[in-house]
Amino acid sequence: MTATAGIDRLLADPARLVGERIGLLANQASLTADHRPTVDALRSALGARLMALLTPEHGLSGLEEDATAVPDGTDARTGLPVLSLYGPRRRPDPEQLARLDTVVVDLHDVGVRCYTYATTVALLLEAAREAGTQVLIADRPALLGPLIDGPALDPARRSFLGYLEVPFQHGLTLGELARRHARALGGAPLEVVPVAGWRRGEPPQGGFVPPSPGLPSRAAVALYPALVALEGTGLSEGRGTPLPFELAGGPDVDGHALAQAVNARAPHGVWARPVTFRPDSGKLAGRVCGGVQLHVEAATAAWRPLALAVAVLEAFRGIGKLAWTPADRMPWAGGAGAGEPWYEPVDGLLVDALLGDDSLRAIVEGRRDFADVSADWARGHARFLDEVEGDLLYGPAPYSAPGRVGGATRTGGGTVAVRPRPRVGLGIDAGGSSTRWQLRGAEGVVATGRLAPLAGHLHQDAGRADAAARVGELARAVSAADGVPAAVVLGVTGVGAGSAEAAWLQRVLAERLALDEASVEVLDDVELAFRGAFPEGDGIVVVAGTGAIALARSRDGSRLRAGGHGYLLDDDGGGFSIGRAALRTLLREADRSGAPMAGPLAARVFAAAGGSDWDRLRAFVYGGGRSAVAALATEVAAAARERDPEAERILRWAGEELARLARLLLDRCGEARPVALVGGLAGLGGDFETSFRRGIPAGVDVRVLQVEPVATAARLAWAAVGG
C-alpha cells in the first residue's frame, strides 16, 4: 500500500479546514506527492483564504545558516506576508495568530529533540491556545525512524534547543509530538491529519528532500544525532562544507590519529577515514581542519548514533582536542528573550543543552560508564512509552535502544574487544492496546520496546497473518539489542495456556527467534498479572486495563475468574468502559442541549479526540478503535482531579464495578484473601481507588500495586534461562 502524507490527504479534502483565514507553517522541503510546493498547492485549493506564511529556523527558502535570525517579510512570488518564527520572535504573538482561523503545519522533522522544528510547533500550539486559533498538522514520517535513545530532558535545561519533554532521540512524528504537548497543556485546538498507509519504521516514500541546509543527504540525517554534540565544542561538525554532519575535525587535528581512535571505538557498520577540509562558514570559517569523514554501512535501526557520539568525542579527548563551549559565548546570548525557556540556552555548557542533561558529557569525561548511563536512559524510555501511548498514531511504537556501545566492551588499554552477545530472557505483554517487550539479563533490563497489539482473532487466517507480522517486527527490534533471547514468556490478552492459539503463538515465536518451542511459554495476560502480584498464588488480582477481569486460585490449584468477557459484552470498570461512559455522557448532553458540553471533562476529552463535532469524534472512535477510547480514562481521571462532577461519577462507578469482581471471587473462595488492583488504571487514584476500596468487605487486605506485566514476564523468562 502506498503511504499518503498528511498534506496530500488534506488537499483531497480541504473542506476540513476551519475558517476563512488560513496560515501555513512550511518551508522549501514542504512538497506534495506530485512535487508541488505545499504553498502553491494550498493556494490553488484555497485561493484568497490562504492569507499568511509562517516559517521555522532557516526561513522559507531553507537557505539561512543555523542560529541566523530570519526577518519577517513578503514572499515575492505569492505576495503573501511571511511571519518568521526564528528572528524577531521564537514564540508567536497570540494577537497575530488571532487574525488567523487555522494554521496548517507541513514540516519534515528529523526525530531529535534539539532539531528546532518541533520546538517551533510546540510554541505555535501554546500561542494558538491563547488566541483560539486552530492548528492542523499535516503529518509526515520522522526521518530517523523508530529508535528511542538518550536522556530525558532535565527541566532546568529547557530551552529552544530542547523544549519538549521527550528523550533526545524520540521516534515520534511531528503530529504525535504535538498531540502529547497539547495534552500536557491541558488541551489545545489541535487536529492532526495522519499519514495513511504507513507504519513506523518504514522509510518515507518519494525522493529525499533536505529539511534544512545542514542536512543535505540521507547520510547527514543518519549521522546528525551522533555529531550534533560537536556543536557544543570548538570543533567542526562539517557545517559550511559539502558534507555537514559527515565530517568531524578542527585546526591542528591529526586526521590519521583521529580516524584510528574513532575506528577503535565506533559501532559496527560505521567507520572513519582521515580527511582535510575548510569550512566556508560557521565557527571555523576559512580555517583548514584535519579530521575524519564518517561512513555508515549499517541500517539506521541497527546501530546507535549516540554510541558513535561517545566514540567520536572520546577520540577527540584522547588526542587532546576536546573543549566544551559555554552557552553564553554563543551569538544569541545577548538577544531579547535570553533566559526565557523558549529561547536558546545562555547558561551552562552548550552540549548539555543540546543533549538535555550532562550524562553524555559524564561518559566522555570518564565520570560514568556508558552501560550504566544507558540503563538509566532505558528506564526513562520505558516511562516515556507509557506516557505517550495514547498519543501514538502509528504502529509499532518506538523502541528503546539497548544499553551498549555498538556491541563492544572496553578493555583496560582503551581498545575495544568484540564480545559475544549475552543470553537474556525476553518478556512480552501483549495487551489489548499495545504489545510491550523487555529483555532482561544478568545486569537487569537490557532493552525495552512497544509494538501494536499482537493479539486479535487468532482463530482466523487474517488475525494470524497480522499477529505473524507483529512477531516479525518484534524479532527485528530484539535483534538490534545487546542480548540473544534464550527463553520467552508471553502474556497475551484472551489466549489461555494450552489453547490452539497459544500453541500457534509458541510455534511462531520459536521460529522467528530461532528457539525450541519448549523455551517459549504462552500465558494469558491475567495469569501474568497474577504472578506479578502474588508470586505465592494466595490472593485475588483485579486487572484494570483496556478491559477488566479478576483471577484467583482455589485450594486445589484450579483457576477462578470473573469478568474478562471483552469490551463488546461487559468489562465494565476497564479503560474502554470509562472512555465510552465519558463519550456517552458528552454526546447525550449535546443531543439534549444542542451544544457541546462544557467543563473539564468535555475540554479534556474533546482535546484528546481532536474536536467536539461528531465527524471528528466518529473518526477518533471508529478510526482509533478500542485503544483510543480506553486512553480517554486518563483524561477522565484528570477531569475528576479538577472536580468535574460527571468525571467523578464515572470513576466511582468504575471502581465499584471492579470491586464487584473481587467480591465474586471472595465468595467463591470461601475465605478472606488479599485483593490487589493492578493494570494500567491502577494508578488513577482519587475517586476510582476510593470507590474500589470501599467496595471490598471490611477486614480484607486491599493493595493497589504498580505491577508491570512486561517486567514480570521478563523476570520469569530470565529465571528460565537460569538467572
XYZ file of C-alpha atoms in Angstrom:
723
model
C 0.000 0.000 0.000
C 1.318 3.443 -0.921
C 1.603 5.837 2.002
C -0.199 9.169 1.664
C 1.262 12.138 3.541
C -0.995 14.307 5.638
C -0.753 17.254 3.254
C -1.984 15.165 0.332
C -4.882 13.875 2.406
C -5.727 17.438 3.410
C -5.637 18.664 -0.179
C -8.001 15.855 -1.123
C -10.465 17.162 1.481
C -9.799 20.901 2.010
C -13.271 21.347 3.483
C -11.895 20.122 6.824
C -10.028 23.430 7.179
C -11.848 25.669 9.631
C -12.465 29.334 8.809
C -11.752 31.787 6.032
C -8.334 32.959 7.240
C -5.678 30.254 6.816
C -1.949 30.399 7.566
C 0.744 27.912 6.558
C 3.886 26.982 8.502
C 6.212 25.407 5.932
C 9.493 25.741 4.069
C 11.133 24.704 0.808
C 11.042 20.996 1.743
C 7.241 21.041 2.075
C 6.105 19.290 -1.099
C 3.091 17.291 -2.203
C 3.246 13.789 -3.679
C 3.310 15.293 -7.181
C 6.290 17.501 -6.167
C 4.427 20.811 -5.921
C 5.406 23.207 -3.143
C 2.781 22.985 -0.434
C 2.269 26.743 -0.541
C 1.350 26.511 -4.242
C -0.932 23.517 -3.783
C -2.712 25.031 -0.790
C -3.051 28.391 -2.501
C -4.567 26.678 -5.535
C -7.071 24.869 -3.304
C -7.930 27.802 -1.027
C -7.380 30.891 -3.126
C -7.591 34.062 -1.057
C -8.310 32.071 2.106
C -4.544 31.439 2.383
C -3.540 34.716 3.983
C -0.089 34.273 5.564
C 3.048 32.148 5.644
C 4.926 31.247 8.816
C 8.491 29.933 8.724
C 10.753 27.984 11.113
C 14.521 28.283 11.549
C 16.332 28.647 8.176
C 13.378 30.538 6.674
C 11.006 29.753 3.823
C 13.873 29.164 1.402
C 15.742 26.901 3.821
C 18.986 28.672 2.925
C 19.770 30.528 6.140
C 22.505 29.093 8.354
C 21.673 27.685 11.759
C 21.207 30.224 14.566
C 20.800 33.017 11.979
C 17.820 35.284 12.629
C 15.352 35.453 9.744
C 13.288 38.662 9.465
C 9.612 38.996 8.641
C 8.896 39.896 5.053
C 6.779 39.295 1.992
C 7.081 36.300 -0.295
C 7.997 37.813 -3.662
C 6.362 35.049 -5.669
C 2.972 34.870 -3.958
C 2.806 38.307 -2.326
C 1.851 36.677 0.980
C 3.180 38.137 4.233
C 5.830 35.970 5.913
C 5.913 35.766 9.708
C 9.276 34.430 10.873
C 9.273 32.227 13.952
C 13.060 32.397 14.107
C 14.004 36.055 14.057
C 12.129 38.848 15.812
C 10.401 36.131 17.850
C 10.637 32.442 18.756
C 7.176 32.268 20.260
C 4.339 33.560 18.045
C 2.376 36.563 19.256
C -1.169 35.384 20.148
C -2.541 38.693 18.842
C -1.016 37.987 15.431
C -2.352 34.436 15.431
C -5.822 35.663 16.359
C -6.017 37.134 12.845
C -5.999 33.565 11.511
C -8.639 30.887 11.978
C -6.352 27.940 11.245
C -2.610 27.408 10.808
C -1.616 24.401 8.697
C 1.769 22.877 9.554
C 3.691 20.896 6.929
C 7.297 20.312 8.002
C 9.777 17.429 7.823
C 11.047 16.599 11.312
C 14.175 14.547 11.960
C 13.238 12.904 15.258
C 15.835 14.524 17.561
C 14.783 16.903 20.339
C 17.344 19.623 19.542
C 16.213 19.837 15.904
C 14.193 23.005 16.355
C 11.129 22.481 14.159
C 9.322 20.575 16.923
C 10.011 23.394 19.397
C 8.572 25.884 16.909
C 5.401 23.804 16.566
C 5.096 23.485 20.353
C 5.390 27.255 20.801
C 2.891 27.783 17.976
C 0.462 25.466 19.741
C 0.818 27.376 23.015
C 0.151 30.708 21.332
C -2.743 29.252 19.325
C -4.307 28.054 22.555
C -4.286 31.634 23.845
C -5.512 33.064 20.543
C -8.228 30.488 19.887
C -6.648 29.596 16.538
C -6.850 26.033 15.236
C -3.568 24.230 14.462
C -3.791 21.491 11.841
C -0.677 19.366 11.387
C -0.323 17.569 8.075
C 1.822 14.756 9.409
C 4.878 13.125 7.841
C 7.159 10.271 8.943
C 10.123 11.323 11.080
C 13.290 10.891 9.056
C 15.211 8.897 11.670
C 12.761 6.085 12.303
C 11.521 4.375 15.487
C 14.623 4.319 17.720
C 14.478 5.986 21.154
C 17.799 6.895 22.720
C 19.471 9.359 25.024
C 18.422 11.207 28.144
C 15.125 12.716 29.091
C 15.096 16.492 29.292
C 16.352 17.981 32.538
C 13.724 20.713 33.211
C 16.498 23.045 34.355
C 17.973 22.883 30.842
C 14.771 23.555 28.939
C 15.397 25.887 26.000
C 14.629 26.384 22.338
C 17.171 23.605 21.660
C 15.360 21.235 23.983
C 11.812 22.270 24.785
C 9.671 19.138 24.708
C 9.901 16.563 27.491
C 10.874 13.634 25.279
C 14.076 11.587 25.001
C 16.909 13.063 22.941
C 16.005 10.756 20.029
C 12.309 10.071 20.403
C 10.969 8.104 17.420
C 7.748 10.141 17.121
C 6.291 12.088 14.233
C 5.632 15.813 14.497
C 1.912 15.105 14.808
C 2.452 12.724 17.704
C 4.730 15.209 19.456
C 2.051 17.877 19.086
C -0.649 15.579 20.477
C 1.486 14.919 23.539
C 2.208 18.623 24.038
C -1.458 19.529 23.629
C -2.326 17.027 26.332
C 0.392 18.423 28.603
C -1.133 21.866 28.131
C -4.486 20.580 29.332
C -5.952 20.730 25.833
C -5.281 22.798 22.741
C -7.079 23.457 19.423
C -5.145 20.774 17.523
C -6.013 18.431 14.684
C -3.547 16.020 13.105
C -4.065 14.585 9.635
C -2.080 11.324 9.886
C -0.058 9.659 7.170
C -2.282 6.979 5.652
C -0.922 3.533 4.827
C 2.325 3.947 6.767
C 3.807 2.012 9.664
C 6.563 3.292 11.908
C 9.945 2.068 10.748
C 9.048 2.137 7.070
C 11.165 4.678 5.174
C 9.425 7.826 3.932
C 8.298 7.406 0.348
C 9.491 9.569 -2.526
C 12.853 11.166 -3.104
C 14.878 12.737 -0.322
C 14.396 16.494 0.130
C 16.800 18.258 2.526
C 14.772 19.515 5.501
C 17.397 22.175 6.329
C 20.749 23.351 4.928
C 22.764 21.297 7.411
C 21.114 18.031 6.367
C 21.570 17.809 2.587
C 21.623 13.999 2.386
C 20.289 10.838 3.988
C 23.781 10.175 5.346
C 23.768 13.555 7.112
C 20.376 12.773 8.658
C 21.584 9.372 9.891
C 24.688 10.917 11.464
C 23.003 14.043 12.847
C 22.175 12.653 16.324
C 25.780 11.452 16.626
C 27.622 14.583 15.532
C 25.278 17.328 16.735
C 27.079 17.185 20.090
C 30.117 18.697 18.319
C 28.128 21.935 18.094
C 28.784 22.170 21.828
C 32.554 22.151 21.314
C 35.138 24.241 19.483
C 35.327 21.535 16.793
C 33.625 21.350 13.401
C 30.713 19.056 12.609
C 31.126 19.838 8.911
C 28.813 22.846 8.612
C 29.984 25.154 5.846
C 31.271 22.211 3.782
C 29.559 19.974 1.214
C 29.378 17.228 3.876
C 27.790 18.659 7.038
C 27.361 16.078 9.794
C 29.562 13.647 7.885
C 32.802 15.438 8.806
C 34.361 15.971 12.215
C 37.565 17.816 12.879
C 39.345 21.021 13.740
C 42.507 23.069 13.294
C 45.726 21.195 14.122
C 43.910 17.858 14.363
C 45.811 14.851 13.037
C 43.150 13.183 10.871
C 45.015 9.863 10.731
C 45.331 9.640 14.514
C 41.693 10.651 14.907
C 40.498 8.064 12.368
C 42.422 5.339 14.171
C 40.935 6.380 17.522
C 37.373 6.574 16.156
C 37.602 3.222 14.366
C 38.778 1.595 17.601
C 35.573 2.709 19.295
C 32.902 3.076 16.592
C 29.805 0.857 16.460
C 29.711 -1.947 13.930
C 28.822 -0.689 10.450
C 30.366 2.768 10.921
C 33.931 3.681 10.004
C 36.065 6.798 9.629
C 38.675 7.881 7.093
C 41.141 10.779 7.510
C 40.358 13.968 5.565
C 41.319 17.641 5.373
C 38.606 20.252 4.864
C 37.993 24.001 5.114
C 34.533 25.288 6.120
C 33.239 28.313 4.183
C 31.012 29.420 7.057
C 30.368 28.741 10.710
C 32.627 28.906 13.722
C 35.744 27.716 11.839
C 35.088 29.510 8.537
C 38.185 29.736 6.360
C 40.358 27.583 8.626
C 41.984 24.370 7.427
C 40.815 21.451 9.550
C 42.115 17.946 9.942
C 39.586 15.285 10.794
C 37.544 12.376 9.544
C 34.614 11.588 7.313
C 32.156 9.111 8.852
C 30.680 6.382 6.659
C 27.590 4.405 7.626
C 27.150 0.912 6.228
C 24.529 -0.327 8.698
C 20.836 0.496 8.513
C 19.749 3.332 10.793
C 17.784 0.968 13.034
C 20.742 -1.388 13.516
C 23.163 0.983 15.244
C 23.082 3.644 17.904
C 24.081 7.145 16.825
C 24.811 8.055 20.447
C 27.314 5.198 20.621
C 29.118 6.904 17.752
C 28.839 10.258 19.546
C 30.681 8.749 22.501
C 33.283 7.205 20.203
C 33.978 10.484 18.363
C 34.057 12.673 21.467
C 36.287 10.229 23.354
C 38.608 10.070 20.348
C 38.950 13.864 20.313
C 39.522 13.852 24.068
C 42.142 11.145 23.680
C 44.198 13.298 21.309
C 43.770 16.374 23.490
C 41.449 18.351 21.204
C 38.143 18.393 23.099
C 36.911 21.573 24.809
C 33.289 22.295 25.726
C 31.672 25.601 24.697
C 29.827 27.689 27.322
C 26.358 28.684 26.102
C 26.926 32.334 26.993
C 29.558 32.588 24.252
C 27.024 31.905 21.504
C 25.787 34.752 19.260
C 22.275 34.583 20.687
C 23.391 35.128 24.303
C 22.625 38.878 24.319
C 19.363 38.698 22.384
C 15.889 39.654 23.503
C 14.362 36.668 25.249
C 17.639 35.446 26.752
C 16.879 33.469 29.880
C 13.357 32.503 28.800
C 12.650 28.749 28.471
C 11.588 29.227 24.832
C 14.887 30.926 23.899
C 18.289 29.402 23.210
C 20.351 28.494 26.301
C 22.531 31.166 27.862
C 23.739 29.269 30.950
C 25.912 26.198 31.405
C 27.596 24.221 28.657
C 26.007 24.122 25.215
C 26.483 20.358 24.847
C 24.325 19.741 27.936
C 21.558 21.908 26.452
C 21.761 20.028 23.151
C 21.558 16.597 24.796
C 19.148 17.590 27.576
C 21.394 16.846 30.565
C 25.058 16.223 31.401
C 25.018 12.409 31.132
C 26.745 12.187 27.741
C 29.464 14.554 28.932
C 29.881 12.442 32.087
C 30.546 9.376 29.907
C 33.084 11.169 27.730
C 34.887 12.634 30.740
C 35.127 9.180 32.309
C 32.936 10.010 35.305
C 30.279 7.442 34.375
C 30.127 4.211 32.376
C 28.106 4.193 29.160
C 26.368 0.932 30.105
C 25.170 2.373 33.432
C 24.027 5.609 31.816
C 22.248 3.662 29.055
C 20.402 1.657 31.704
C 19.232 4.941 33.255
C 18.159 6.153 29.842
C 16.285 2.899 29.179
C 14.272 3.290 32.386
C 13.324 6.774 31.251
C 12.376 5.393 27.842
C 10.015 2.885 29.462
C 8.280 5.694 31.381
C 8.103 7.749 28.208
C 6.477 4.906 26.273
C 3.861 4.563 28.990
C 3.170 8.293 28.995
C 2.938 8.654 25.225
C 0.872 5.567 24.444
C -2.365 7.497 23.951
C -0.677 9.971 21.617
C 0.660 7.463 19.099
C -0.930 7.478 15.662
C 1.035 4.639 14.069
C 2.256 1.179 14.947
C 4.527 -0.239 16.011
C 5.509 2.018 18.891
C 9.076 3.350 19.050
C 11.570 1.102 20.811
C 14.366 1.838 23.241
C 17.998 1.484 22.262
C 19.917 -1.248 24.108
C 22.351 -0.394 26.877
C 25.504 -0.970 24.895
C 28.202 0.677 22.771
C 27.854 -0.981 19.404
C 28.185 -4.486 20.849
C 31.688 -3.851 22.157
C 33.273 -3.654 25.585
C 36.154 -1.552 26.804
C 39.421 -3.023 27.909
C 41.947 -1.528 30.288
C 44.140 -0.263 27.467
C 41.379 1.814 25.950
C 41.000 -0.523 22.962
C 37.747 -2.286 22.109
C 37.201 -6.024 22.065
C 34.166 -7.581 20.411
C 32.273 -9.803 22.821
C 29.511 -12.350 22.190
C 26.003 -11.114 22.828
C 24.867 -12.447 26.211
C 21.922 -14.785 26.738
C 18.858 -12.962 28.040
C 15.213 -13.579 28.801
C 12.516 -11.962 26.672
C 9.275 -10.941 28.340
C 6.266 -9.850 26.286
C 2.992 -8.322 27.461
C 0.508 -8.356 24.578
C -2.387 -6.286 25.886
C -5.453 -5.025 24.123
C -3.953 -1.594 23.414
C -0.299 -2.390 22.721
C 2.418 -5.022 22.944
C 5.375 -4.278 25.215
C 8.605 -6.257 25.322
C 11.601 -6.284 27.633
C 14.938 -8.072 27.606
C 16.430 -8.973 30.977
C 19.892 -10.283 31.713
C 22.432 -10.584 34.494
C 22.697 -6.786 34.828
C 18.970 -6.128 34.775
C 16.902 -4.627 31.970
C 18.807 -4.608 28.669
C 16.227 -3.123 26.299
C 12.534 -2.321 26.082
C 10.096 -1.551 23.297
C 6.486 -1.334 22.261
C 4.530 -2.571 19.240
C 0.962 -2.525 18.009
C -1.379 -5.069 19.681
C -0.251 -8.624 18.937
C -3.435 -10.481 19.722
C -6.566 -10.414 17.666
C -8.838 -13.081 16.236
C -6.153 -15.754 16.176
C -8.670 -18.389 15.171
C -8.974 -16.622 11.800
C -6.404 -16.526 8.999
C -6.429 -12.719 8.810
C -5.845 -12.414 12.543
C -2.957 -14.860 12.426
C -1.378 -13.056 9.476
C -1.492 -9.775 11.392
C -0.069 -11.387 14.529
C 2.716 -13.024 12.495
C 3.633 -9.592 11.119
C 3.818 -8.209 14.677
C 6.047 -11.109 15.734
C 8.303 -10.303 12.771
C 8.537 -6.668 13.909
C 9.325 -7.866 17.418
C 12.087 -10.164 16.179
C 13.685 -7.347 14.177
C 13.588 -4.957 17.133
C 15.003 -7.538 19.531
C 17.778 -8.451 17.075
C 19.209 -4.927 17.435
C 19.526 -5.297 21.203
C 22.508 -6.453 23.208
C 21.374 -9.958 24.002
C 20.181 -13.213 22.464
C 16.830 -14.424 23.869
C 17.242 -17.905 25.327
C 13.749 -18.079 26.834
C 10.491 -16.233 26.190
C 7.452 -15.656 28.365
C 4.469 -14.143 26.559
C 1.367 -12.887 28.318
C -1.375 -12.248 25.783
C -4.925 -10.979 26.087
C -7.601 -13.609 25.592
C -5.292 -16.557 24.869
C -5.092 -19.213 27.560
C -2.207 -21.592 28.109
C -2.752 -24.867 26.273
C -5.167 -23.417 23.710
C -4.731 -23.809 19.962
C -3.993 -20.103 19.702
C -1.292 -20.372 22.394
C 0.306 -23.311 20.591
C 0.343 -21.333 17.339
C 1.958 -18.307 19.006
C 4.503 -20.570 20.694
C 5.470 -22.079 17.348
C 5.693 -18.729 15.512
C 7.781 -17.093 18.254
C 10.127 -20.072 18.357
C 10.590 -19.986 14.585
C 11.227 -16.222 14.390
C 13.605 -16.193 17.367
C 15.389 -19.474 16.476
C 14.382 -21.199 19.731
C 12.991 -24.557 20.713
C 9.257 -24.405 21.356
C 9.920 -25.612 24.900
C 11.779 -22.330 25.530
C 8.610 -20.297 24.833
C 5.826 -20.097 27.410
C 2.497 -18.508 26.478
C 0.179 -17.323 29.253
C -2.888 -15.176 29.241
C -2.108 -11.646 30.384
C -4.182 -12.040 33.535
C -2.128 -15.008 34.699
C 0.938 -12.877 34.146
C -0.506 -10.076 36.269
C -1.456 -12.616 38.950
C 2.090 -13.978 39.150
C 3.438 -10.461 39.412
C 1.098 -9.517 42.268
C 1.080 -12.845 44.146
C 4.122 -14.996 43.360
C 2.943 -17.493 46.001
C -0.555 -17.669 44.484
C -2.503 -16.759 47.633
C -4.517 -13.705 46.608
C -7.102 -12.250 44.249
C -5.930 -9.964 41.480
C -8.207 -7.479 39.741
C -6.711 -6.305 36.451
C -7.960 -2.958 35.154
C -6.555 -2.214 31.718
C -8.435 -1.794 28.475
C -10.859 -4.327 29.922
C -11.423 -5.714 33.427
C -11.021 -9.191 34.919
C -10.377 -10.814 38.305
C -8.410 -14.015 38.942
C -7.735 -16.291 41.908
C -6.730 -19.898 42.539
C -8.706 -22.404 44.527
C -7.006 -24.611 47.095
C -6.739 -27.404 44.507
C -4.877 -25.061 42.138
C -7.668 -24.507 39.623
C -8.274 -21.029 38.248
C -11.205 -18.930 39.368
C -12.085 -15.916 37.238
C -14.751 -13.246 36.991
C -15.233 -10.754 34.181
C -12.934 -10.542 31.205
C -15.713 -11.116 28.700
C -14.470 -8.467 26.275
C -15.417 -4.866 25.733
C -18.306 -5.744 23.434
C -20.055 -7.719 26.171
C -19.014 -6.290 29.521
C -15.600 -5.484 31.049
C -17.137 -2.592 32.988
C -14.565 -0.809 35.125
C -11.840 -1.064 32.483
C -10.403 1.766 30.439
C -12.672 1.228 27.446
C -15.787 1.366 29.596
C -14.579 4.578 31.279
C -13.811 6.226 27.938
C -17.107 5.035 26.489
C -19.022 6.367 29.510
C -17.359 9.759 29.118
C -18.167 9.957 25.414
C -21.718 8.803 26.035
C -22.185 11.475 28.707
C -20.903 14.211 26.421
C -22.868 13.079 23.374
C -26.126 12.713 25.262
C -25.754 16.191 26.695
C -25.104 17.528 23.188
C -28.229 15.735 21.976
C -30.229 17.251 24.826
C -28.982 20.835 24.643
C -27.879 21.108 21.025
C -24.426 22.359 22.084
C -21.200 20.711 23.260
C -20.958 20.176 26.996
C -18.645 22.498 28.947
C -16.350 21.756 31.869
C -13.054 19.921 32.485
C -14.344 16.546 31.264
C -15.528 17.985 27.962
C -12.384 20.058 27.472
C -10.042 17.132 28.046
C -11.956 14.511 26.080
C -12.588 16.800 23.113
C -8.928 17.846 23.057
C -7.804 14.200 23.055
C -10.312 13.352 20.317
C -9.329 16.332 18.159
C -12.617 18.208 18.382
C -16.194 18.209 19.637
C -18.127 17.811 16.386
C -19.487 14.383 15.516
C -17.329 13.906 12.421
C -14.129 14.193 14.443
C -15.448 12.134 17.342
C -16.582 9.422 14.956
C -13.175 9.330 13.281
C -11.495 9.164 16.691
C -13.663 6.312 17.981
C -14.052 4.171 14.893
C -10.681 5.010 13.418
C -8.703 4.656 16.639
C -10.627 1.659 17.950
C -10.785 0.366 21.496
C -7.279 1.530 22.439
C -8.141 5.150 21.567
C -11.332 5.018 23.630
C -9.540 3.294 26.528
C -6.857 6.001 26.540
C -9.556 8.513 27.489
C -9.605 7.019 31.002
C -6.605 9.154 31.964
C -8.408 12.253 30.696
C -11.436 11.357 32.806
C -9.177 10.956 35.845
C -7.564 14.340 35.161
C -11.002 15.944 34.890
C -12.019 14.312 38.176
C -8.991 15.858 39.865
C -10.366 19.195 38.648
C -13.618 18.277 40.442
C -15.731 17.693 37.361
C -18.872 16.000 38.769
C -19.510 13.775 35.750
C -15.899 12.562 35.709
C -16.093 11.832 39.442
C -19.315 9.875 38.924
C -17.802 7.777 36.137
C -14.724 6.903 38.190
C -16.816 5.957 41.232
C -18.903 3.672 39.052
C -15.793 2.067 37.536
C -14.249 1.437 40.954
C -17.491 -0.152 42.153
C -17.548 -2.468 39.135
C -14.023 -3.660 39.818
C -14.807 -4.218 43.492
C -17.803 -6.320 42.403
C -15.467 -8.695 40.560
C -13.291 -9.059 43.656
C -16.337 -9.798 45.869
C -17.475 -12.534 43.491
C -14.167 -14.362 43.863
C -14.019 -13.799 47.617
C -17.404 -15.527 47.850
C -16.270 -18.413 45.632
C -13.018 -18.846 47.543
C -14.981 -19.027 50.793
C -12.283 -17.226 52.764
C -10.649 -13.830 53.120
C -7.695 -13.315 50.825
C -5.677 -10.225 49.966
C -7.022 -8.334 46.949
C -4.698 -6.471 44.597
C -5.762 -3.928 41.988
C -3.248 -3.902 39.130
C -3.111 -2.905 35.485
C -2.787 0.292 33.570
C -5.557 2.009 35.551
C -4.257 1.090 38.996
C -2.532 4.445 39.293
C -5.613 6.584 38.601
C -6.145 7.121 42.337
C -8.790 9.537 43.596
C -12.451 8.533 43.377
C -11.523 5.457 41.326
C -9.339 3.912 44.037
C -11.510 5.113 46.909
C -14.606 3.541 45.373
C -12.755 0.283 44.768
C -11.508 0.074 48.355
C -14.954 0.862 49.771
C -16.440 -1.954 47.728
C -14.242 -4.627 49.361
C -15.531 -6.194 52.614
C -14.023 -4.926 55.848
C -11.048 -6.865 57.112
C -9.752 -7.792 53.656
C -6.216 -6.664 52.848
C -6.561 -4.353 49.812
C -3.491 -3.413 47.798
C -3.092 -1.133 44.808
C 0.056 -2.258 43.022
C 2.006 -0.875 40.096
C 2.791 -4.294 38.647
C 4.363 -4.190 35.217
C 3.316 -7.373 33.382
C 6.150 -6.991 30.903
C 8.664 -6.802 33.770
C 7.105 -9.896 35.356
C 7.348 -11.748 32.035
C 10.975 -10.712 31.623
C 11.818 -11.863 35.163
C 10.148 -15.226 34.543
C 11.983 -15.592 31.233
C 15.336 -14.702 32.812
C 14.666 -17.237 35.571
C 14.013 -19.857 32.877
C 17.402 -19.016 31.366
C 18.921 -19.785 34.752
C 19.341 -16.254 36.055
